[in-house]
PDB file of C-alpha atoms in Angstrom:
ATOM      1  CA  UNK A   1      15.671 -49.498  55.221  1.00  0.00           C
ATOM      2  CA  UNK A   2      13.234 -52.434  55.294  1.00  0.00           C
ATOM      3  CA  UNK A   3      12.427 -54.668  52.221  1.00  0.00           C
ATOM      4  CA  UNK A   4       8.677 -52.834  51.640  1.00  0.00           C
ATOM      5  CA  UNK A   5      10.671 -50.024  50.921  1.00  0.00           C
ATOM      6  CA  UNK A   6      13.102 -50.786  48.308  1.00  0.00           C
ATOM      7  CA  UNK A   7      10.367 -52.817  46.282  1.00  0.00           C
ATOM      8  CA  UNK A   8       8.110 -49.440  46.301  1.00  0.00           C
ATOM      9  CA  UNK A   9      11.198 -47.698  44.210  1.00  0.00           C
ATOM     10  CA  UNK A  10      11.276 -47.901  40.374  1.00  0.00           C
ATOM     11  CA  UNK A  11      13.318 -50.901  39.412  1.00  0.00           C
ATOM     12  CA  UNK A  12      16.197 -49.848  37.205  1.00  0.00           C
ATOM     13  CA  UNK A  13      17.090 -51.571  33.936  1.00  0.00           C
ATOM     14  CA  UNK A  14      20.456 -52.601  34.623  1.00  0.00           C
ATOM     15  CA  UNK A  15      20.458 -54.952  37.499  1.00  0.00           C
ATOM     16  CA  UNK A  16      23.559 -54.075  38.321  1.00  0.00           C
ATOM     17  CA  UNK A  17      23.126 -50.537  39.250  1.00  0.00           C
ATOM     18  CA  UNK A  18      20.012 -51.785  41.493  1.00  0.00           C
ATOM     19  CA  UNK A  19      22.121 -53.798  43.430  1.00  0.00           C
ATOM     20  CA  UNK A  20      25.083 -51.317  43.765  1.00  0.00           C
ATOM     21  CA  UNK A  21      22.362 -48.517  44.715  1.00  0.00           C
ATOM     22  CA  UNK A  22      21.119 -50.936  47.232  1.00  0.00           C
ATOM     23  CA  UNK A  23      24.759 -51.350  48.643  1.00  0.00           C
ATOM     24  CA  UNK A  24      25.329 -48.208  48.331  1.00  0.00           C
ATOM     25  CA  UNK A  25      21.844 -47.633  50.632  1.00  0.00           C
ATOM     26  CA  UNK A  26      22.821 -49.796  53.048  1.00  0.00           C
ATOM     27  CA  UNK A  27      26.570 -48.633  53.586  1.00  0.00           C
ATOM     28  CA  UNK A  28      25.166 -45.181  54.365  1.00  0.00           C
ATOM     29  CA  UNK A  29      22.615 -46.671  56.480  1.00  0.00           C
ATOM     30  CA  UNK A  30      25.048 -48.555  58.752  1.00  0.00           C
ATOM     31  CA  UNK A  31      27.927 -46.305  58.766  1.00  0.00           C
ATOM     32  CA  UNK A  32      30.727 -48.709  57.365  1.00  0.00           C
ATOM     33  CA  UNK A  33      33.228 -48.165  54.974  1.00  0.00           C
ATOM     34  CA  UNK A  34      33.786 -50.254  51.479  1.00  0.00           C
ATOM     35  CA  UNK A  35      36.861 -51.697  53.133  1.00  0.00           C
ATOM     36  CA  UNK A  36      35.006 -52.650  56.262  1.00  0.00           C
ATOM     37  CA  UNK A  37      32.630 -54.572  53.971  1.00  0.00           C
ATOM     38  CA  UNK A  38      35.571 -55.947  51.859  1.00  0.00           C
ATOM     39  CA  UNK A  39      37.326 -57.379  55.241  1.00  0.00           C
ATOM     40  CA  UNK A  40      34.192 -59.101  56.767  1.00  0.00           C
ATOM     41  CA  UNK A  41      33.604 -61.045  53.222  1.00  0.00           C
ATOM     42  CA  UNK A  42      36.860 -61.510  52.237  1.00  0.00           C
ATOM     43  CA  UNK A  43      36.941 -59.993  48.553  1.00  0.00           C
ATOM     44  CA  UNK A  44      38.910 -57.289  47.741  1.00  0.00           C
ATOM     45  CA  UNK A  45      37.818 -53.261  48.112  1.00  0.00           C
ATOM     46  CA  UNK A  46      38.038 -52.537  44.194  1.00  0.00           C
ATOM     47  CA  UNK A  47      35.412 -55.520  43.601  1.00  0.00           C
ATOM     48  CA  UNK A  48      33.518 -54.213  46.592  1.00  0.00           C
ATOM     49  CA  UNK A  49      33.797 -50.775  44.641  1.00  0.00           C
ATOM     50  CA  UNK A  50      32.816 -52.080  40.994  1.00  0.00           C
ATOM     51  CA  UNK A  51      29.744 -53.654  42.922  1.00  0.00           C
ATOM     52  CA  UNK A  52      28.634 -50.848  44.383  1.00  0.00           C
ATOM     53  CA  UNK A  53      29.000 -48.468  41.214  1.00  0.00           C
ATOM     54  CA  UNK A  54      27.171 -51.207  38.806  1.00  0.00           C
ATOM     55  CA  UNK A  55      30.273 -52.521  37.285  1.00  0.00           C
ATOM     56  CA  UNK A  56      30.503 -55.509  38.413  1.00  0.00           C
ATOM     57  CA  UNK A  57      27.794 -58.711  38.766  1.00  0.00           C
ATOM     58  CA  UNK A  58      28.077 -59.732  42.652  1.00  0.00           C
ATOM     59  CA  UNK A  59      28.956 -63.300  43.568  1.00  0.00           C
ATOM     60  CA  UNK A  60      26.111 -65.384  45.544  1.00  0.00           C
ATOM     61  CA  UNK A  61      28.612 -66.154  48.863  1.00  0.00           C
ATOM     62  CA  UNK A  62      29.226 -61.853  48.001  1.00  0.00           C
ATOM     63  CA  UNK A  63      25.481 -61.289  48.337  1.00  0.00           C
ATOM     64  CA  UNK A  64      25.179 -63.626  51.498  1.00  0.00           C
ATOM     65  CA  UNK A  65      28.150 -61.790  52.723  1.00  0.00           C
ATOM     66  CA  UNK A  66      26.450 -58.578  52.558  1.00  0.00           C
ATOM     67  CA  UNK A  67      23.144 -60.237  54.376  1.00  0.00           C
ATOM     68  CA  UNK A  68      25.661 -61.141  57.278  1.00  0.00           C
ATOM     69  CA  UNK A  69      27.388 -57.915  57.393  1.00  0.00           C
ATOM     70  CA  UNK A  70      24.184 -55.812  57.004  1.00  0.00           C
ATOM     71  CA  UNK A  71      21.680 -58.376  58.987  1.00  0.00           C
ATOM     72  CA  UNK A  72      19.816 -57.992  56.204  1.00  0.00           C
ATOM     73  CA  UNK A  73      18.241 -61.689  56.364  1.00  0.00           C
ATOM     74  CA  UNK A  74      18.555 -62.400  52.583  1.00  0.00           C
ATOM     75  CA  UNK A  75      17.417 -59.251  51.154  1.00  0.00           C
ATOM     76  CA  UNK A  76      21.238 -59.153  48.433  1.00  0.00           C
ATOM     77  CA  UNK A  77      20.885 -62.766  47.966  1.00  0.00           C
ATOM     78  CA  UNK A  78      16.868 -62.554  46.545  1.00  0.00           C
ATOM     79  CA  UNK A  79      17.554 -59.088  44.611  1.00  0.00           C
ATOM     80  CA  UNK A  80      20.544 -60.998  43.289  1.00  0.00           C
ATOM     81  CA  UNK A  81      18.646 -64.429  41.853  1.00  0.00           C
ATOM     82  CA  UNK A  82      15.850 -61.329  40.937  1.00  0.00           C
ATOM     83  CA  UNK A  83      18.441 -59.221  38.446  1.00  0.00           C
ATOM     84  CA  UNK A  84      19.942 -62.699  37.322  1.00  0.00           C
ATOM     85  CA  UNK A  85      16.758 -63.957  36.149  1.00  0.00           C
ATOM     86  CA  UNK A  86      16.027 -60.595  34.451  1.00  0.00           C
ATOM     87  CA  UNK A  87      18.841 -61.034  32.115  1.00  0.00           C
ATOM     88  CA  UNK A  88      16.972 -64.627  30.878  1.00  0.00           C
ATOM     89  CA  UNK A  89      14.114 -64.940  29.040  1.00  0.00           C
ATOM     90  CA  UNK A  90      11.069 -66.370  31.770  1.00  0.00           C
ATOM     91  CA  UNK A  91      11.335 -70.137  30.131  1.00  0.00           C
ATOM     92  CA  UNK A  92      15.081 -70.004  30.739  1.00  0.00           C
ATOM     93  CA  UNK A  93      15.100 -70.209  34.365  1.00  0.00           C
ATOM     94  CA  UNK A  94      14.646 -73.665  35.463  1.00  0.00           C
ATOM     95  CA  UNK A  95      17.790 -73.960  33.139  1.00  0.00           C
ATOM     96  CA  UNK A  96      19.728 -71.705  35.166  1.00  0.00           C
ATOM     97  CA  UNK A  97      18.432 -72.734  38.390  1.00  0.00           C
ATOM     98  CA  UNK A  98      19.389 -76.704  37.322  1.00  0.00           C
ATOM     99  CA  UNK A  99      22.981 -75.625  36.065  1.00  0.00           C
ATOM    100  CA  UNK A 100      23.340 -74.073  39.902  1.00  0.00           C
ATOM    101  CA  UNK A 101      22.290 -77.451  41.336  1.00  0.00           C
ATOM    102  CA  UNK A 102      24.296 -79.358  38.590  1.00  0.00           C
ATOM    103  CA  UNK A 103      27.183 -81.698  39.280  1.00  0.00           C
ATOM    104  CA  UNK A 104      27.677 -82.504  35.863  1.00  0.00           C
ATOM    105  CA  UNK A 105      26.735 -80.889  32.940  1.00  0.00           C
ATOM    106  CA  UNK A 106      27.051 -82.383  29.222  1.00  0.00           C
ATOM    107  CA  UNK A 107      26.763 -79.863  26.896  1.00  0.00           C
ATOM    108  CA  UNK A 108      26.178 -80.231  22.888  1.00  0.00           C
ATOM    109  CA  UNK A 109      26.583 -77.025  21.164  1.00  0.00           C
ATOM    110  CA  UNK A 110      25.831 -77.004  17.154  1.00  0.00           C
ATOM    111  CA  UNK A 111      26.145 -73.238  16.137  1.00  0.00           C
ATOM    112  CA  UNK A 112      27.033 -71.103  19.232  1.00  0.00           C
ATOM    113  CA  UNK A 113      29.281 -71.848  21.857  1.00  0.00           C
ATOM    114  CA  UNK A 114      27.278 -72.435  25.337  1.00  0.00           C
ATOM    115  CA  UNK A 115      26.398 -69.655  27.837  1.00  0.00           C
ATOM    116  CA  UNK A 116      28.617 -70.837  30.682  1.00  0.00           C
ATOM    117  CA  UNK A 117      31.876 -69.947  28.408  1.00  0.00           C
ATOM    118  CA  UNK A 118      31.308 -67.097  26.438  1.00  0.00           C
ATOM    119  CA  UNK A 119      33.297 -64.269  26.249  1.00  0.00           C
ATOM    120  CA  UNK A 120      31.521 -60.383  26.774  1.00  0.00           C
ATOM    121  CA  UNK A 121      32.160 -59.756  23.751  1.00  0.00           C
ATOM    122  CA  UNK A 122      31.193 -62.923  22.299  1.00  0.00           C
ATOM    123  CA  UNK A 123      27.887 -62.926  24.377  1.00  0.00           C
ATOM    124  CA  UNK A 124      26.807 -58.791  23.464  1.00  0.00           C
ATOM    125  CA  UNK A 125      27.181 -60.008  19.706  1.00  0.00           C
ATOM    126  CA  UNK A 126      25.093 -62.645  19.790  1.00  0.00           C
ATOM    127  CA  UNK A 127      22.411 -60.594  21.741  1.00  0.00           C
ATOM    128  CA  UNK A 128      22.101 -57.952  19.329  1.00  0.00           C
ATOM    129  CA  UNK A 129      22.003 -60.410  16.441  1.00  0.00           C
ATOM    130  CA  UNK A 130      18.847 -61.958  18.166  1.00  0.00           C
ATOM    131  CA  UNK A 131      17.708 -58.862  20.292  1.00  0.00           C
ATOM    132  CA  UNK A 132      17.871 -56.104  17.715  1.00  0.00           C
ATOM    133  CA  UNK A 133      15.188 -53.776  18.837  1.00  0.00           C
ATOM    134  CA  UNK A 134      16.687 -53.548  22.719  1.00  0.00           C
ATOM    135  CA  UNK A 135      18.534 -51.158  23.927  1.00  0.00           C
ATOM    136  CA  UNK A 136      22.612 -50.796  24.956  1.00  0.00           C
ATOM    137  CA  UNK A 137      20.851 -50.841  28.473  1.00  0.00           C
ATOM    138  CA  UNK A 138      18.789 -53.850  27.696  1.00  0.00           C
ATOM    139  CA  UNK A 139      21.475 -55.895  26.198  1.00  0.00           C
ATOM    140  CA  UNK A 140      24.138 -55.178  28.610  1.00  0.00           C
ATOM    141  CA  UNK A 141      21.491 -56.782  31.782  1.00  0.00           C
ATOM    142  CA  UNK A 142      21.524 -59.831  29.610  1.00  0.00           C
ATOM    143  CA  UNK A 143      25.109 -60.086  28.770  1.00  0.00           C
ATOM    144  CA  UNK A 144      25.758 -59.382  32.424  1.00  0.00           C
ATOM    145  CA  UNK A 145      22.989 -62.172  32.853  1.00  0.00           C
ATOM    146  CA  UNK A 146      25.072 -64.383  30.790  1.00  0.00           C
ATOM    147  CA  UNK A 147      28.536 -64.062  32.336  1.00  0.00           C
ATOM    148  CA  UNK A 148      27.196 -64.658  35.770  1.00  0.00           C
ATOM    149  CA  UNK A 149      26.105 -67.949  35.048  1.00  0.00           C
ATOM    150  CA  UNK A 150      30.326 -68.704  35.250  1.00  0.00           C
ATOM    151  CA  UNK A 151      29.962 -68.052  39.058  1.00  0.00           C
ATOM    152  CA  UNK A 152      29.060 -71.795  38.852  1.00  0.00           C
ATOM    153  CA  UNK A 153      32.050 -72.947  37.374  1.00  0.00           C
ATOM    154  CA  UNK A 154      33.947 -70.849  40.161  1.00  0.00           C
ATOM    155  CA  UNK A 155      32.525 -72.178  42.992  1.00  0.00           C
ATOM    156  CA  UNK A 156      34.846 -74.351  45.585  1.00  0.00           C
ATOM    157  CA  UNK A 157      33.703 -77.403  44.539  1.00  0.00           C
ATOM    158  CA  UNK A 158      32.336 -77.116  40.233  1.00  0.00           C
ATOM    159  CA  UNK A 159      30.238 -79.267  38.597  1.00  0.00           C
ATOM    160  CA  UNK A 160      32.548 -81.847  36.083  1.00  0.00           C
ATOM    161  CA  UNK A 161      31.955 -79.718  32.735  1.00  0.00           C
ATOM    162  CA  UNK A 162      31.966 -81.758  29.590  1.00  0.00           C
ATOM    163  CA  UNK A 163      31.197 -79.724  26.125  1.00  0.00           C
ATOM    164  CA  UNK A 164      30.698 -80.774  22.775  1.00  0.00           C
ATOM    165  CA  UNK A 165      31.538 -78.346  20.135  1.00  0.00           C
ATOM    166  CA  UNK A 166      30.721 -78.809  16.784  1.00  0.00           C
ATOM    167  CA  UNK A 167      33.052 -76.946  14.152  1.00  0.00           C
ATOM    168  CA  UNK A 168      30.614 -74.890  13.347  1.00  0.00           C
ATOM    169  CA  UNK A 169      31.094 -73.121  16.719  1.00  0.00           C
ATOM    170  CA  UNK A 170      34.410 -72.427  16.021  1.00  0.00           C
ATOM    171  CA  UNK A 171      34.194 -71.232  12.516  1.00  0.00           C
ATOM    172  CA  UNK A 172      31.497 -69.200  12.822  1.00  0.00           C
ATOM    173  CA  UNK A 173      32.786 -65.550  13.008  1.00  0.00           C
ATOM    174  CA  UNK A 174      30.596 -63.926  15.908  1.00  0.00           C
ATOM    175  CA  UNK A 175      31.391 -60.092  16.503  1.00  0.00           C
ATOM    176  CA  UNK A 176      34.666 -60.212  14.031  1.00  0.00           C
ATOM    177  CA  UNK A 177      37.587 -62.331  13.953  1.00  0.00           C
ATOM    178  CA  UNK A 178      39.454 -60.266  17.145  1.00  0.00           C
ATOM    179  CA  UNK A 179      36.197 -61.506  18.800  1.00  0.00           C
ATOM    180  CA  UNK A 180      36.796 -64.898  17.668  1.00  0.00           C
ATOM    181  CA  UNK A 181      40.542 -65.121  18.564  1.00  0.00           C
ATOM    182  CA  UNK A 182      39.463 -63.783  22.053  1.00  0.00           C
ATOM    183  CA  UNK A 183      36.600 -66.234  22.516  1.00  0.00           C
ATOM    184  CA  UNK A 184      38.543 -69.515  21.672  1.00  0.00           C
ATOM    185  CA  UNK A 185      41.403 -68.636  23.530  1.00  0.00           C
ATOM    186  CA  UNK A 186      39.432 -68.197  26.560  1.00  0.00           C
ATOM    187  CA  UNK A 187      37.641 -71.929  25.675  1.00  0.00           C
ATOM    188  CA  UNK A 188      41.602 -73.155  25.718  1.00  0.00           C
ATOM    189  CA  UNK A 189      41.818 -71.236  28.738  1.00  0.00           C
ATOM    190  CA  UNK A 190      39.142 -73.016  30.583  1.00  0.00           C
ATOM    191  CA  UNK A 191      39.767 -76.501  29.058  1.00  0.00           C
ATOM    192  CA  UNK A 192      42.677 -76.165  31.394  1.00  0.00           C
ATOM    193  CA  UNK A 193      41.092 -76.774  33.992  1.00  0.00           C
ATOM    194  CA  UNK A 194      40.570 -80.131  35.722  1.00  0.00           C
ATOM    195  CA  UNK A 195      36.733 -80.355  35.872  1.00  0.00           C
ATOM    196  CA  UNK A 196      36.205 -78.794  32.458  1.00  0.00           C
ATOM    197  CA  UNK A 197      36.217 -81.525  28.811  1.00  0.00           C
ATOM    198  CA  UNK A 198      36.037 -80.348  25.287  1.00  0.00           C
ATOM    199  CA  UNK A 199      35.762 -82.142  22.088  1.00  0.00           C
ATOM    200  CA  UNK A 200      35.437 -80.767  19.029  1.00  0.00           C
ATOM    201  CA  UNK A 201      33.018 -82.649  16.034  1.00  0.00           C
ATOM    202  CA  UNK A 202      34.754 -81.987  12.792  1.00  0.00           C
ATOM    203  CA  UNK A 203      32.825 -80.994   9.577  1.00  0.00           C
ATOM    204  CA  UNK A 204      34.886 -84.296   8.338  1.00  0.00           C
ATOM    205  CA  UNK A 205      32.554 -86.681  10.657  1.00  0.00           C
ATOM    206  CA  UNK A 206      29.641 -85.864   8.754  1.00  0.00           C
ATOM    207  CA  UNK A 207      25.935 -85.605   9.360  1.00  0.00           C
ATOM    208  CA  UNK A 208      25.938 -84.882  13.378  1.00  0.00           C
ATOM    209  CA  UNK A 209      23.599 -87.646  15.680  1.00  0.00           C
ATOM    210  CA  UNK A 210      21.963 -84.597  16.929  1.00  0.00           C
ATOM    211  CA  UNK A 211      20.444 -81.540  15.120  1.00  0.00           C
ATOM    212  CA  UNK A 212      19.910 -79.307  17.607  1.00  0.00           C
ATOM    213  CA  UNK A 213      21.880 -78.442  21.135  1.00  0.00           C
ATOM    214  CA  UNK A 214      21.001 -80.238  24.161  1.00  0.00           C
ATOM    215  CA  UNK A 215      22.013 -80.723  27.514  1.00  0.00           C
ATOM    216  CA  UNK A 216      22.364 -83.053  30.269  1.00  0.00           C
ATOM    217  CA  UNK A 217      22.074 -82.043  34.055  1.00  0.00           C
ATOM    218  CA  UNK A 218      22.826 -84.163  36.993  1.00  0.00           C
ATOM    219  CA  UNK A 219      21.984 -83.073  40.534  1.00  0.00           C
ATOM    220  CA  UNK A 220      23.391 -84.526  43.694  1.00  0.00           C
ATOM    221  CA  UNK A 221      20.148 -87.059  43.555  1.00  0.00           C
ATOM    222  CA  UNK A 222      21.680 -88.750  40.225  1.00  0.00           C
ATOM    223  CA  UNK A 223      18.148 -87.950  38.474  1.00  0.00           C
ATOM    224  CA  UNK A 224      19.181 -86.808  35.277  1.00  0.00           C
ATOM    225  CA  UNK A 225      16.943 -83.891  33.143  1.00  0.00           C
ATOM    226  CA  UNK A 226      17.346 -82.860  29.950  1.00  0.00           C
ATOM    227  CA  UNK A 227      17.324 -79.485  28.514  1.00  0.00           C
ATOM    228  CA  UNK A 228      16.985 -79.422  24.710  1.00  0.00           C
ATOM    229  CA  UNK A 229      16.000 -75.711  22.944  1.00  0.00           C
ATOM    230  CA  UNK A 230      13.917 -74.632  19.802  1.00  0.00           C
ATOM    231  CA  UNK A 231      13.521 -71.616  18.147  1.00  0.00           C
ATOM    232  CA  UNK A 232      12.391 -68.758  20.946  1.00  0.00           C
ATOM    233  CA  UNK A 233      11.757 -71.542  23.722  1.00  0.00           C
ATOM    234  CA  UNK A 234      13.694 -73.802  25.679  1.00  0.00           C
ATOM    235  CA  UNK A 235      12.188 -77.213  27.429  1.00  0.00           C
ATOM    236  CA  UNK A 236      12.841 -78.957  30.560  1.00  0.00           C
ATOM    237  CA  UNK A 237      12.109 -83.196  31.185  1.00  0.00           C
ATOM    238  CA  UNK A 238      13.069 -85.767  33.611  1.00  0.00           C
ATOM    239  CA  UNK A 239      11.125 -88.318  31.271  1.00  0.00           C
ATOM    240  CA  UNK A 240      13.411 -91.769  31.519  1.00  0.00           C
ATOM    241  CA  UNK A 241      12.949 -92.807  27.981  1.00  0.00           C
ATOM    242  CA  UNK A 242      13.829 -88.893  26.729  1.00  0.00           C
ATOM    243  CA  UNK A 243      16.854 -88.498  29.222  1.00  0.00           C
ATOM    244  CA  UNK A 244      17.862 -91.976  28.054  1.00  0.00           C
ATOM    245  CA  UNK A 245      17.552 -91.619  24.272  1.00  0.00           C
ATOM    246  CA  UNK A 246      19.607 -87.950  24.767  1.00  0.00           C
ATOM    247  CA  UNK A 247      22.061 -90.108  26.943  1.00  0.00           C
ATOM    248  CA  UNK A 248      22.334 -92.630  24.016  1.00  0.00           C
ATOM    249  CA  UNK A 249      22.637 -89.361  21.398  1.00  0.00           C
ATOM    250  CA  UNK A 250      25.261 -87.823  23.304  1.00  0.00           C
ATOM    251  CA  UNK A 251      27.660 -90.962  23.381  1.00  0.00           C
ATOM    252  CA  UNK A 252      27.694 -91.254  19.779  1.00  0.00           C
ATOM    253  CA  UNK A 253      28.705 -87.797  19.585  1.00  0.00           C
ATOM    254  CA  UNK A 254      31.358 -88.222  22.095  1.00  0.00           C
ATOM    255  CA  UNK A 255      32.532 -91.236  19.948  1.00  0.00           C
ATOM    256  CA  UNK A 256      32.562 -89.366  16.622  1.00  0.00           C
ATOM    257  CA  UNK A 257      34.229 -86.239  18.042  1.00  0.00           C
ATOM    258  CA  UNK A 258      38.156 -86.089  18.569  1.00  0.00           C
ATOM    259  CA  UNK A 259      39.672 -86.444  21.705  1.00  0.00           C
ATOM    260  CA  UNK A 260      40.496 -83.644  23.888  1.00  0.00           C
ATOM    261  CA  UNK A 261      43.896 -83.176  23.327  1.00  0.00           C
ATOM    262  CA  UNK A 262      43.118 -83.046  19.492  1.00  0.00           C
ATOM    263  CA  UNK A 263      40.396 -80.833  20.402  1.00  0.00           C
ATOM    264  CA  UNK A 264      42.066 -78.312  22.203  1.00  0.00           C
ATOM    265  CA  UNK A 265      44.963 -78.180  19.780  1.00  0.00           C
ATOM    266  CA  UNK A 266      42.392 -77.583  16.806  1.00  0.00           C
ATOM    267  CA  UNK A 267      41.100 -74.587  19.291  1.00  0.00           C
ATOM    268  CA  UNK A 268      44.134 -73.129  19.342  1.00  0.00           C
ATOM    269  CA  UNK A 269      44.965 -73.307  16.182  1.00  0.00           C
ATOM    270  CA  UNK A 270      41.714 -71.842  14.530  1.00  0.00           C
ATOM    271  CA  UNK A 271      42.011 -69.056  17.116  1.00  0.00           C
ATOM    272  CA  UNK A 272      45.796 -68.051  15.520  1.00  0.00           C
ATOM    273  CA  UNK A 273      44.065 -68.152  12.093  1.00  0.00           C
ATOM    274  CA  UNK A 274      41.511 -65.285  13.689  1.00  0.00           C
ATOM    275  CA  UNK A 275      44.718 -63.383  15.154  1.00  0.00           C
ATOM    276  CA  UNK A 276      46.094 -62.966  11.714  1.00  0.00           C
TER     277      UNK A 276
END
């Protein structure tokens, strides 16, 4: 098999199942077994098998394991940044590409809850409110899209996570209230862990200091960009004064929103209302 070759096929819609036929390809091709593969990159053979049968979105050190098992000098770890960005709309990805080179992230999130901690279920409702003309096919790649942006938060050493959630997020009912209960117990879930802040902003507080959702993105270089999103388009700046008056935005939201502990108990307890 040689890169020329796979491009030449027809591209599949699901990005997964292009990846698992190209494992699938080059298993046959070298003669080695799932749990051969499995071994040599340490995952286990069931995730190896969900891979391979488009049922699973592969990790990035899975992909580069598959280069080194298959001397395939990159080929699994380009098609898998090439299915990703299929999932995203084209003026999404130098988002994405920033939150992978993040090592903090400050989120504000006004109506939906971010990306990075959405639920499936949360994530397919919210693409076929917006997407309604696409297919099961279509919105499946972009919910698979979605959930692989967590492979960031995953990683040995995360990015420090801090997330702003107005109420809004939380009373909004997005896919039904089972979805609901599901999705905030999975944001209690993650608030669990050590790198990852919420705070909720109360309807109580108030006219907001921000409008819209917006986030801040810090490399390993310190140089802070800012993300900020309008209707059907998303923009990218490193401008000081524009970081800085975001920076200055984002603190008074911090100040007006309750602490995390209060936070994660209100979580909680609006996700028990949705179990009811």
């Amino acid at each position: 098999m040689n890169e020329r070759s796979r491009g030449a096929e027809t591209e599949p819609v699901n990005g997964l199942e292009w990846f698992g036929r190209e494992l699938e390809a080059a298993l046959i091709h070298k003669g080695a077994s799932q749990r051969e593969l499995a071994d040599f990159t340490g995952y286990k053979e069931p995730y190896v098998s969900k891979v391979k049968n488009g049922k699973a979105m592969p990790s990035p050190a899975f992909a580069d394991g598959c280069d080194r098992f298959f001397n395939t000098s990159g080929w699994f770890a380009r098609l898998l940044v090439r299915i990703s960005e299929r999932g995203h709309p084209g003026w999404f990805v130098p988002y994405i590409n920033l939150e992978r080179q993040a090592t903090r992230i400050e989120d504000y999130s006004n109506a939906l809850i971010m990306g990075m901690l959405q639920t499936r279920e949360y994530a397919e409702a919210t693409f076929r409110a917006t997407h309604p003309r696409e297919t099961d096919e279509q919105i499946k790649a972009r919910v698979e899209a979605r959930l692989a942006r967590r492979e960031v938060m995953e990683r040995e050493a995360p990015p420090l996570l801090w997330v702003i959630l107005h109420e809004a997020t939380l009373r909004t009912e997005v896919g039904g209230r089972a979805v609901m209960a599901d999705q905030l117990r999975h944001l209690a879930s993650a608030a669990g862990n050590p790198h990852i802040t919420l705070q909720v902003l109360r309807f109580k507080e108030g006219a907001p200091a921000a409008s819209l959702p917006f986030t801040l993105l810090t490399p390993d270089d310190g140089a802070t960009v800012l993300y900020s999103e309008t209707r059907g388009q998303g923009h990218v700046t490193d401008s000081v004064k524009a970081v800085d008056d975001a920076r200055m935005t984002y603190e008074r939201l911090r100040a007006a929103a309750r602490d995390p502990e209060e936070s994660l108990a209100l979580i909680r307890e609006i996700a028990e209302e949705y179990a009811r």
